[in-house]
Amino acid sequence: MAKNNILKDTIAIIRKDVMLEFHTREVISSMLVFALLVVVVFSFIFEPGEHEQQRIAGGVYWMALVFSGLLGLGKSMLSETSGGNLEALLLTPTSRNAIFLGKVFSNLIFMFALQAVMLPLFVILYEVNLLSDPMMLAVIAATTYGFVLLGTLFSLIASRTRTREIMLPLLLLPVLVPILLAAIQATNAMVAMSPLEDYIKWIRLIVVFDIIFTAISLVVFDPVVEE
Amino acid sequence: MNSNILSLDKISKKYGEKTVLKPLTLDIASGECITVFGPNGAGKSTLLKLLSQQTKPSSGAILYKGSKIKDLKEAYRAKLGVISHQPFLYEGLSAFENLQFYASLYGVDNPARRASELLTRVEMNKRMHDPVRTYSRGMLQRTSIARALLQNPEIIFLDEPYTGLDRHASHVLTGILKEQIEQKTTILLVTHDLSLGYSLASRLLIMSKGEMAYWGEKTVADSDFEGFYLSMVDNG
């Protein structure tokens, strides 16, 4: 019998989640519909080319992503809690960290897939080239990671409560305030073509947030799933 | 040399102020088939959850071959096969994909071959590529049995595995249990089926109101067991 290792088990969990999504298309489709609705509806508020539209572009982008992401995270965790799959995973000799990281990275893949569709539409509707600055990709990657990291942990906690749909945003959004604020500020600065010095502090904040919460999440995941 | 594979040393479980399992001490030898009987709420499922590390005891310790299971963690879990009320299967995946996934987590060599072999053993080979969500209760349970046997577990815990099974699925499960007993796999079976549970058991544990009402050998004839069980539960 081959020995378990964290990388191999993490990849097995990611593969399983991607395969499950390929068969059911539940997570990405629900996120996509919701995100597109938010982006399109907000675009109606402003006249094309209006300066205000560009000023709030960062806020709309991240809000669309967070709220559709909440929907996706809830659905992704539902596949673990229904049928006792999470218990089955915990019964295997897989390390708890591999389970957590597997869920985080599969959710991350779904969020990136969502953004691959949402971003071009956003650029067209809001007349802002979010990708004019290559740093924007780093902001998107780091912020999405931070959101998914905490979202995965909190969706697990929320899944064990009766009011899981309302519990997830209630628990998650207050903790996300620093990273969302930083992402919105950095995005708006990049849209306004500000120099890097103007928004590098926000990128630093996002990176520090990610590092701190990666460490915390890996430590608390085991006690959270124990009972 | 200690031949006990599992030892329970005064383990108890409380949820808040409510005690669901009073301090319990017993030893299980390797290769035994222990059937656990008891009315609903007697603490049978809690006992199995404690033994399979799905929950932590409020007091006491569980030892696997003399070592505390809380220290062994992954090494202990690798020895267990668990069949529960829940199927432990992803509905959107096929039986084959489910088993292949779990086999890889158990570090089984050639997961695809093992998955296929076990699904054939539980007579699910014709439907093994269909999504699990299309399965009947009996088919789910047969797939669940195959999942629990993936890594050739040393110990199998079964929590009311016959609930809702059709005759065919019950027959397959009983056949597999008899095979495992012959192969000296240690089995803990929780069931309400008195005659079946009694016939498979090497020793019995009868629980009532969160404590042990009887623990020991089969001392009565099969036909007298129902009366014996009821008297134990009434006295418990």
Short mmCIF file of C-alpha atoms in Angstrom, two decimals:
data_model
loop_
_atom_site.label_atom_id
_atom_site.label_comp_id
_atom_site.label_asym_id
_atom_site.label_seq_id
_atom_site.Cartn_x
_atom_site.Cartn_y
_atom_site.Cartn_z
CA MET A 1 0.00 0.00 0.00
CA ALA A 2 1.40 3.40 -1.02
CA LYS A 3 2.11 5.92 1.71
CA ASN A 4 -0.15 8.95 2.04
CA ASN A 5 1.35 12.33 1.39
CA ILE A 6 -0.24 15.72 1.66
CA LEU A 7 0.43 16.81 -1.94
CA LYS A 8 -0.91 13.59 -3.47
CA ASP A 9 -4.05 13.71 -1.30
CA THR A 10 -4.62 17.42 -1.99
CA ILE A 11 -4.43 16.74 -5.74
CA ALA A 12 -6.83 13.77 -5.36
CA ILE A 13 -9.39 16.03 -3.64
CA ILE A 14 -9.00 18.77 -6.27
CA ARG A 15 -9.42 16.17 -9.04
CA LYS A 16 -12.55 14.80 -7.37
CA ASP A 17 -14.09 18.28 -7.00
CA VAL A 18 -13.32 19.24 -10.60
CA MET A 19 -14.75 15.91 -11.82
CA LEU A 20 -17.85 16.45 -9.68
CA GLU A 21 -18.27 19.94 -11.10
CA PHE A 22 -17.74 18.63 -14.62
CA HIS A 23 -20.61 16.17 -14.07
CA THR A 24 -23.03 18.43 -12.18
CA ARG A 25 -22.05 22.00 -13.19
CA GLU A 26 -23.70 23.25 -10.00
CA VAL A 27 -21.05 25.53 -8.52
CA ILE A 28 -19.77 27.50 -11.52
CA SER A 29 -23.16 27.89 -13.23
CA SER A 30 -24.87 29.30 -10.14
CA MET A 31 -21.96 31.66 -9.45
CA LEU A 32 -21.79 32.77 -13.05
CA VAL A 33 -25.50 33.60 -13.36
CA PHE A 34 -25.43 35.62 -10.15
CA ALA A 35 -22.18 37.47 -10.96
CA LEU A 36 -23.36 38.37 -14.47
CA LEU A 37 -26.66 39.66 -13.11
CA VAL A 38 -24.88 41.94 -10.63
CA VAL A 39 -22.43 43.24 -13.23
CA VAL A 40 -25.11 43.85 -15.85
CA VAL A 41 -27.67 45.43 -13.49
CA PHE A 42 -25.10 47.82 -12.00
CA SER A 43 -23.97 48.82 -15.49
CA PHE A 44 -27.51 50.13 -16.21
CA ILE A 45 -27.23 52.73 -13.44
CA PHE A 46 -24.64 54.78 -15.27
CA GLU A 47 -24.49 56.37 -18.71
CA PRO A 48 -21.83 54.84 -20.97
CA GLY A 49 -18.45 56.52 -20.54
CA GLU A 50 -19.55 58.32 -17.40
CA HIS A 51 -16.60 59.07 -15.11
CA GLU A 52 -18.51 57.84 -12.03
CA GLN A 53 -18.83 54.41 -13.60
CA GLN A 54 -15.06 54.02 -13.64
CA ARG A 55 -14.74 55.35 -10.11
CA ILE A 56 -16.91 52.57 -8.68
CA ALA A 57 -15.75 49.80 -11.05
CA GLY A 58 -13.51 48.22 -8.39
CA GLY A 59 -16.32 48.10 -5.86
CA VAL A 60 -18.80 46.53 -8.29
CA TYR A 61 -16.27 43.94 -9.48
CA TRP A 62 -15.36 42.73 -6.02
CA MET A 63 -18.92 42.82 -4.69
CA ALA A 64 -20.13 40.73 -7.65
CA LEU A 65 -17.32 38.30 -6.99
CA VAL A 66 -17.88 38.06 -3.24
CA PHE A 67 -21.64 37.53 -3.40
CA SER A 68 -21.48 35.01 -6.23
CA GLY A 69 -18.55 33.37 -4.45
CA LEU A 70 -20.66 32.97 -1.29
CA LEU A 71 -23.19 31.09 -3.37
CA GLY A 72 -20.52 28.84 -4.88
CA LEU A 73 -18.80 28.13 -1.56
CA GLY A 74 -22.11 27.10 -0.01
CA LYS A 75 -22.81 24.71 -2.89
CA SER A 76 -19.30 23.31 -2.84
CA MET A 77 -19.53 22.53 0.89
CA LEU A 78 -22.99 21.05 0.43
CA SER A 79 -21.50 18.26 -1.68
CA GLU A 80 -19.30 17.37 1.32
CA THR A 81 -21.94 17.56 4.02
CA SER A 82 -24.69 15.71 2.15
CA GLY A 83 -24.41 11.93 2.34
CA GLY A 84 -21.83 12.21 5.12
CA ASN A 85 -18.94 12.74 2.71
CA LEU A 86 -17.05 15.03 5.04
CA GLU A 87 -17.17 12.34 7.75
CA ALA A 88 -15.95 9.82 5.17
CA LEU A 89 -13.06 12.10 4.25
CA LEU A 90 -12.18 12.55 7.91
CA LEU A 91 -12.22 8.76 8.38
CA THR A 92 -9.51 8.29 5.75
CA PRO A 93 -5.84 8.46 6.78
CA THR A 94 -5.55 11.73 4.85
CA SER A 95 -4.19 14.64 6.86
CA ARG A 96 -6.71 17.34 7.79
CA ASN A 97 -4.51 19.91 6.04
CA ALA A 98 -4.73 17.97 2.75
CA ILE A 99 -8.54 17.98 3.02
CA PHE A 100 -8.61 21.70 3.74
CA LEU A 101 -6.11 22.64 1.04
CA GLY A 102 -7.85 20.38 -1.47
CA LYS A 103 -11.13 22.18 -0.86
CA VAL A 104 -9.45 25.61 -0.97
CA PHE A 105 -7.69 24.97 -4.28
CA SER A 106 -10.71 23.42 -5.96
CA ASN A 107 -12.82 26.43 -4.90
CA LEU A 108 -10.03 28.65 -6.19
CA ILE A 109 -10.18 26.95 -9.60
CA PHE A 110 -13.94 27.57 -9.72
CA MET A 111 -13.48 31.24 -8.79
CA PHE A 112 -10.83 31.73 -11.46
CA ALA A 113 -13.08 30.04 -14.03
CA LEU A 114 -15.84 32.47 -13.04
CA GLN A 115 -13.54 35.45 -13.44
CA ALA A 116 -12.33 34.25 -16.84
CA VAL A 117 -15.89 34.84 -18.07
CA MET A 118 -16.78 37.81 -15.87
CA LEU A 119 -13.69 39.91 -16.48
CA PRO A 120 -14.06 40.45 -20.27
CA LEU A 121 -17.74 41.30 -19.83
CA PHE A 122 -16.86 43.73 -17.08
CA VAL A 123 -14.26 45.42 -19.29
CA ILE A 124 -16.85 45.88 -22.06
CA LEU A 125 -19.75 47.08 -19.88
CA TYR A 126 -17.73 49.42 -17.65
CA GLU A 127 -15.28 50.61 -20.28
CA VAL A 128 -12.36 50.02 -17.96
CA ASN A 129 -9.37 47.98 -18.91
CA LEU A 130 -8.73 46.10 -15.69
CA LEU A 131 -5.84 44.27 -17.29
CA SER A 132 -3.97 47.35 -18.47
CA ASP A 133 -1.77 47.01 -15.40
CA PRO A 134 -0.20 43.54 -14.97
CA MET A 135 -0.32 44.07 -11.21
CA MET A 136 -4.09 43.69 -11.50
CA LEU A 137 -3.64 39.97 -12.11
CA ALA A 138 -1.66 39.73 -8.88
CA VAL A 139 -4.40 41.62 -7.01
CA ILE A 140 -7.09 39.35 -8.46
CA ALA A 141 -5.13 36.19 -7.62
CA ALA A 142 -4.18 37.22 -4.07
CA THR A 143 -7.62 38.61 -3.15
CA THR A 144 -9.47 35.63 -4.60
CA TYR A 145 -7.16 33.32 -2.65
CA GLY A 146 -7.82 35.18 0.62
CA PHE A 147 -11.56 35.12 0.01
CA VAL A 148 -11.63 31.42 -0.87
CA LEU A 149 -9.36 30.49 2.03
CA LEU A 150 -11.61 32.02 4.67
CA GLY A 151 -14.75 31.19 2.71
CA THR A 152 -13.90 27.49 2.72
CA LEU A 153 -13.24 27.49 6.46
CA PHE A 154 -16.38 29.47 7.31
CA SER A 155 -18.58 27.52 4.90
CA LEU A 156 -17.60 24.40 6.82
CA ILE A 157 -18.50 26.02 10.14
CA ALA A 158 -21.76 27.38 8.68
CA SER A 159 -22.65 23.99 7.17
CA ARG A 160 -22.98 22.61 10.70
CA THR A 161 -25.62 25.16 11.68
CA ARG A 162 -29.32 25.12 10.87
CA THR A 163 -29.23 28.59 9.29
CA ARG A 164 -26.25 27.88 7.06
CA GLU A 165 -27.33 30.19 4.19
CA ILE A 166 -27.41 33.28 6.40
CA MET A 167 -24.60 32.16 8.70
CA LEU A 168 -21.90 32.08 6.01
CA PRO A 169 -22.11 35.78 5.00
CA LEU A 170 -22.64 36.79 8.64
CA LEU A 171 -19.44 35.06 9.71
CA LEU A 172 -17.34 35.72 6.64
CA LEU A 173 -18.00 39.27 5.52
CA PRO A 174 -16.79 41.07 8.68
CA VAL A 175 -13.48 39.19 8.55
CA LEU A 176 -13.09 39.97 4.85
CA VAL A 177 -13.42 43.75 5.29
CA PRO A 178 -9.64 44.49 5.26
CA ILE A 179 -8.85 42.45 2.16
CA LEU A 180 -11.91 43.68 0.24
CA LEU A 181 -11.17 47.29 1.10
CA ALA A 182 -7.58 46.83 -0.06
CA ALA A 183 -8.66 45.09 -3.28
CA ILE A 184 -11.20 47.79 -4.13
CA GLN A 185 -8.70 50.60 -3.46
CA ALA A 186 -5.99 48.89 -5.50
CA THR A 187 -8.39 48.16 -8.38
CA ASN A 188 -9.69 51.75 -8.47
CA ALA A 189 -6.13 53.11 -8.40
CA MET A 190 -5.17 50.88 -11.33
CA VAL A 191 -8.28 51.86 -13.29
CA ALA A 192 -7.32 55.52 -12.72
CA MET A 193 -3.79 54.70 -14.01
CA SER A 194 -2.22 55.81 -10.73
CA PRO A 195 1.46 55.03 -10.22
CA LEU A 196 2.41 51.87 -8.33
CA GLU A 197 3.53 53.83 -5.24
CA ASP A 198 -0.08 54.96 -4.75
CA TYR A 199 -1.48 51.49 -4.28
CA ILE A 200 1.43 49.20 -3.37
CA LYS A 201 0.41 49.50 0.32
CA TRP A 202 -2.94 47.88 -0.53
CA ILE A 203 -1.23 44.99 -2.30
CA ARG A 204 1.05 44.51 0.69
CA LEU A 205 -1.99 44.41 2.96
CA ILE A 206 -3.60 41.70 0.80
CA VAL A 207 -0.43 39.59 0.84
CA VAL A 208 -0.01 39.92 4.62
CA PHE A 209 -3.69 39.05 5.10
CA ASP A 210 -3.24 35.91 2.98
CA ILE A 211 -0.15 34.78 4.88
CA ILE A 212 -1.67 35.33 8.32
CA PHE A 213 -4.97 33.64 7.51
CA THR A 214 -3.33 30.70 5.74
CA ALA A 215 -1.45 29.95 8.96
CA ILE A 216 -4.53 30.48 11.16
CA SER A 217 -6.80 28.39 8.92
CA LEU A 218 -4.42 25.43 8.86
CA VAL A 219 -4.22 25.50 12.66
CA VAL A 220 -7.95 25.85 13.34
CA PHE A 221 -9.30 23.49 10.64
CA ASP A 222 -8.55 20.36 12.67
CA PRO A 223 -10.39 21.48 15.85
CA VAL A 224 -13.27 22.84 13.73
CA VAL A 225 -13.89 19.48 12.03
CA GLU A 226 -13.30 17.38 15.15
CA GLU A 227 -16.76 17.91 16.59
CA MET B 1 1.83 -10.14 24.20
CA ASN B 2 -1.52 -8.36 24.31
CA SER B 3 -3.96 -9.99 21.85
CA ASN B 4 -6.53 -7.22 22.31
CA ILE B 5 -6.88 -5.15 19.19
CA LEU B 6 -9.10 -2.58 20.91
CA SER B 7 -9.38 -1.67 24.58
CA LEU B 8 -11.86 0.81 25.97
CA ASP B 9 -10.73 2.28 29.24
CA LYS B 10 -13.59 4.02 31.09
CA ILE B 11 -14.67 5.96 28.01
CA SER B 12 -17.70 8.17 28.33
CA LYS B 13 -19.39 10.79 26.20
CA LYS B 14 -21.36 13.85 27.19
CA TYR B 15 -23.08 16.36 24.93
CA GLY B 16 -23.34 19.43 27.11
CA GLU B 17 -24.84 18.25 30.37
CA LYS B 18 -26.38 15.12 28.86
CA THR B 19 -24.45 11.89 29.31
CA VAL B 20 -25.05 9.66 26.28
CA LEU B 21 -22.45 7.05 27.21
CA LYS B 22 -21.55 6.22 30.80
CA PRO B 23 -17.96 5.06 31.57
CA LEU B 24 -17.39 1.85 29.63
CA THR B 25 -14.48 -0.56 29.92
CA LEU B 26 -14.00 -3.60 27.69
CA ASP B 27 -11.41 -5.39 25.58
CA ILE B 28 -11.91 -6.71 22.05
CA ALA B 29 -9.63 -9.42 20.76
CA SER B 30 -8.33 -9.48 17.22
CA GLY B 31 -10.63 -11.34 14.81
CA GLU B 32 -13.73 -11.13 17.01
CA CYS B 33 -17.16 -10.23 15.66
CA ILE B 34 -18.91 -8.21 18.34
CA THR B 35 -22.58 -7.49 17.83
CA VAL B 36 -23.90 -4.48 19.70
CA PHE B 37 -27.60 -4.53 20.53
CA GLY B 38 -29.77 -2.05 22.34
CA PRO B 39 -32.85 0.13 21.99
CA ASN B 40 -32.70 3.55 20.31
CA GLY B 41 -30.76 6.05 22.41
CA ALA B 42 -28.78 3.33 24.21
CA GLY B 43 -25.45 4.82 23.07
CA LYS B 44 -24.57 2.25 20.36
CA SER B 45 -23.91 4.73 17.55
CA THR B 46 -22.02 7.01 19.94
CA LEU B 47 -19.80 4.07 20.85
CA LEU B 48 -19.04 3.42 17.18
CA LYS B 49 -18.36 7.12 16.56
CA LEU B 50 -15.91 7.14 19.45
CA LEU B 51 -14.16 4.02 18.19
CA SER B 52 -13.89 5.41 14.65
CA GLN B 53 -12.60 8.79 15.93
CA GLN B 54 -15.62 10.64 14.56
CA THR B 55 -16.01 12.17 17.98
CA LYS B 56 -13.77 12.53 21.03
CA PRO B 57 -14.57 10.89 24.37
CA SER B 58 -15.41 13.18 27.29
CA SER B 59 -13.27 10.97 29.51
CA GLY B 60 -11.26 7.78 29.27
CA ALA B 61 -9.12 6.40 26.46
CA ILE B 62 -9.37 3.98 23.54
CA LEU B 63 -6.33 1.85 22.84
CA TYR B 64 -5.43 0.11 19.57
CA LYS B 65 -2.96 -2.70 20.31
CA GLY B 66 -1.95 -0.89 23.49
CA SER B 67 -1.48 2.60 22.00
CA LYS B 68 -3.92 5.46 22.43
CA ILE B 69 -5.81 6.08 19.18
CA LYS B 70 -5.67 9.83 19.72
CA ASP B 71 -1.88 9.58 19.34
CA LEU B 72 -2.02 7.22 16.36
CA LYS B 73 -4.42 9.41 14.33
CA GLU B 74 -3.87 8.65 10.58
CA ALA B 75 -2.16 5.31 11.29
CA TYR B 76 -5.26 4.13 13.18
CA ARG B 77 -7.74 5.49 10.66
CA ALA B 78 -5.95 3.57 7.89
CA LYS B 79 -6.97 0.32 9.63
CA LEU B 80 -10.70 1.11 9.74
CA GLY B 81 -13.60 0.46 7.42
CA VAL B 82 -16.85 2.17 8.40
CA ILE B 83 -20.35 1.48 7.12
CA SER B 84 -22.93 3.88 8.47
CA HIS B 85 -26.54 4.94 7.88
CA GLN B 86 -25.09 7.49 5.49
CA PRO B 87 -23.73 6.24 2.15
CA PHE B 88 -20.48 8.28 2.29
CA LEU B 89 -20.67 8.68 -1.49
CA TYR B 90 -20.72 11.70 -3.81
CA GLU B 91 -24.05 11.67 -5.62
CA GLY B 92 -22.71 13.39 -8.72
CA LEU B 93 -19.97 10.82 -9.26
CA SER B 94 -20.34 7.21 -10.33
CA ALA B 95 -19.66 4.32 -7.95
CA PHE B 96 -16.40 3.66 -9.79
CA GLU B 97 -15.26 7.30 -9.52
CA ASN B 98 -16.20 7.38 -5.82
CA LEU B 99 -14.26 4.23 -5.03
CA GLN B 100 -11.28 5.26 -7.12
CA PHE B 101 -11.15 8.56 -5.23
CA TYR B 102 -11.35 6.97 -1.77
CA ALA B 103 -8.87 4.25 -2.78
CA SER B 104 -6.33 6.93 -3.67
CA LEU B 105 -6.83 8.56 -0.25
CA TYR B 106 -6.25 5.18 1.43
CA GLY B 107 -3.03 4.83 -0.56
CA VAL B 108 -4.27 1.69 -2.32
CA ASP B 109 -2.03 0.52 -5.17
CA ASN B 110 -3.88 0.68 -8.49
CA PRO B 111 -7.12 2.32 -7.24
CA ALA B 112 -8.97 1.66 -10.52
CA ARG B 113 -8.38 -2.08 -10.41
CA ARG B 114 -9.33 -2.30 -6.71
CA ALA B 115 -12.51 -0.25 -7.28
CA SER B 116 -13.56 -2.45 -10.17
CA GLU B 117 -12.78 -5.65 -8.23
CA LEU B 118 -14.87 -4.63 -5.21
CA LEU B 119 -17.78 -3.33 -7.26
CA THR B 120 -17.89 -6.69 -9.01
CA ARG B 121 -17.81 -8.40 -5.58
CA VAL B 122 -20.90 -6.45 -4.44
CA GLU B 123 -22.58 -7.09 -7.80
CA MET B 124 -22.53 -3.44 -8.85
CA ASN B 125 -20.35 -3.93 -11.93
CA LYS B 126 -23.22 -3.34 -14.39
CA ARG B 127 -24.10 0.06 -12.92
CA MET B 128 -20.69 1.17 -11.70
CA HIS B 129 -20.36 3.99 -14.24
CA ASP B 130 -23.82 5.45 -13.55
CA PRO B 131 -24.12 8.45 -11.21
CA VAL B 132 -24.72 7.43 -7.59
CA ARG B 133 -27.80 9.70 -7.46
CA THR B 134 -29.62 7.22 -9.71
CA TYR B 135 -29.09 4.28 -7.30
CA SER B 136 -31.68 2.62 -5.06
CA ARG B 137 -31.07 2.34 -1.31
CA GLY B 138 -29.82 -1.23 -1.69
CA MET B 139 -27.40 -0.27 -4.47
CA LEU B 140 -26.12 2.65 -2.41
CA GLN B 141 -25.48 0.37 0.53
CA ARG B 142 -23.70 -2.23 -1.61
CA THR B 143 -21.45 0.51 -3.01
CA SER B 144 -20.92 1.77 0.51
CA ILE B 145 -19.82 -1.71 1.60
CA ALA B 146 -17.34 -1.84 -1.28
CA ARG B 147 -16.00 1.57 -0.23
CA ALA B 148 -15.45 0.37 3.32
CA LEU B 149 -13.40 -2.61 2.14
CA LEU B 150 -11.08 -0.68 -0.19
CA GLN B 151 -7.90 -0.91 1.89
CA ASN B 152 -8.63 -4.38 3.35
CA PRO B 153 -9.36 -2.92 6.78
CA GLU B 154 -8.24 -4.67 9.93
CA ILE B 155 -11.34 -3.49 11.80
CA ILE B 156 -14.83 -2.88 10.38
CA PHE B 157 -17.50 -0.83 12.15
CA LEU B 158 -21.06 -1.24 10.89
CA ASP B 159 -23.83 0.97 12.21
CA GLU B 160 -27.21 -0.61 11.40
CA PRO B 161 -26.10 -1.59 7.90
CA TYR B 162 -29.25 -3.61 7.19
CA THR B 163 -31.62 -0.66 7.57
CA GLY B 164 -33.72 -0.25 4.42
CA LEU B 165 -31.96 -3.00 2.48
CA ASP B 166 -33.78 -5.27 0.07
CA ARG B 167 -33.32 -9.03 0.30
CA HIS B 168 -30.60 -9.09 -2.36
CA ALA B 169 -28.51 -6.35 -0.75
CA SER B 170 -28.93 -8.02 2.70
CA HIS B 171 -27.74 -11.29 1.22
CA VAL B 172 -24.67 -9.64 -0.32
CA LEU B 173 -23.85 -7.88 2.96
CA THR B 174 -24.22 -11.04 5.06
CA GLY B 175 -22.01 -12.94 2.59
CA ILE B 176 -19.31 -10.28 2.85
CA LEU B 177 -19.53 -10.21 6.65
CA LYS B 178 -19.12 -14.00 6.81
CA GLU B 179 -16.09 -13.76 4.50
CA GLN B 180 -14.56 -11.08 6.71
CA ILE B 181 -15.20 -13.16 9.83
CA GLU B 182 -13.43 -16.10 8.19
CA GLN B 183 -10.52 -13.80 7.30
CA LYS B 184 -10.30 -12.83 11.01
CA THR B 185 -11.19 -9.18 10.44
CA THR B 186 -12.34 -7.61 13.70
CA ILE B 187 -15.97 -6.52 13.34
CA LEU B 188 -18.24 -4.37 15.47
CA LEU B 189 -21.78 -4.61 14.19
CA VAL B 190 -24.62 -2.48 15.56
CA THR B 191 -27.96 -3.91 14.56
CA HIS B 192 -31.60 -4.24 15.60
CA ASP B 193 -31.85 -7.57 13.78
CA LEU B 194 -31.59 -9.88 16.79
CA SER B 195 -31.38 -13.25 15.03
CA LEU B 196 -28.92 -12.16 12.34
CA GLY B 197 -26.73 -10.21 14.76
CA TYR B 198 -26.73 -13.12 17.22
CA SER B 199 -25.81 -15.67 14.56
CA LEU B 200 -22.81 -13.62 13.35
CA ALA B 201 -21.51 -12.67 16.81
CA SER B 202 -18.59 -14.21 18.64
CA ARG B 203 -19.42 -12.03 21.66
CA LEU B 204 -22.30 -9.72 22.48
CA LEU B 205 -22.61 -6.25 23.88
CA ILE B 206 -26.08 -5.21 24.98
CA MET B 207 -26.48 -1.56 25.85
CA SER B 208 -29.28 0.25 27.59
CA LYS B 209 -29.64 3.86 28.70
CA GLY B 210 -26.03 4.73 27.84
CA GLU B 211 -24.43 1.84 29.71
CA MET B 212 -23.45 -1.76 29.30
CA ALA B 213 -26.29 -4.15 30.20
CA TYR B 214 -24.50 -7.32 29.07
CA TRP B 215 -21.03 -8.08 27.74
CA GLY B 216 -19.86 -11.58 27.07
CA GLU B 217 -20.29 -14.90 25.34
CA LYS B 218 -23.40 -16.27 23.68
CA THR B 219 -24.92 -18.22 26.54
CA VAL B 220 -28.42 -18.95 25.30
CA ALA B 221 -29.83 -20.79 22.28
CA ASP B 222 -30.63 -18.68 19.22
CA SER B 223 -34.34 -19.12 19.80
CA ASP B 224 -34.11 -17.85 23.39
CA PHE B 225 -32.06 -14.78 22.61
CA GLU B 226 -34.98 -12.38 22.18
CA GLY B 227 -36.19 -13.09 25.71
CA PHE B 228 -32.64 -12.81 27.05
CA TYR B 229 -32.14 -9.49 25.26
CA LEU B 230 -35.42 -8.05 26.55
CA SER B 231 -34.63 -9.07 30.12
CA MET B 232 -31.20 -7.42 29.88
CA VAL B 233 -32.62 -4.22 28.44
CA ASP B 234 -35.39 -4.10 31.09
CA ASN B 235 -32.86 -4.57 33.88
CA GLY B 236 -30.39 -2.06 32.38
#
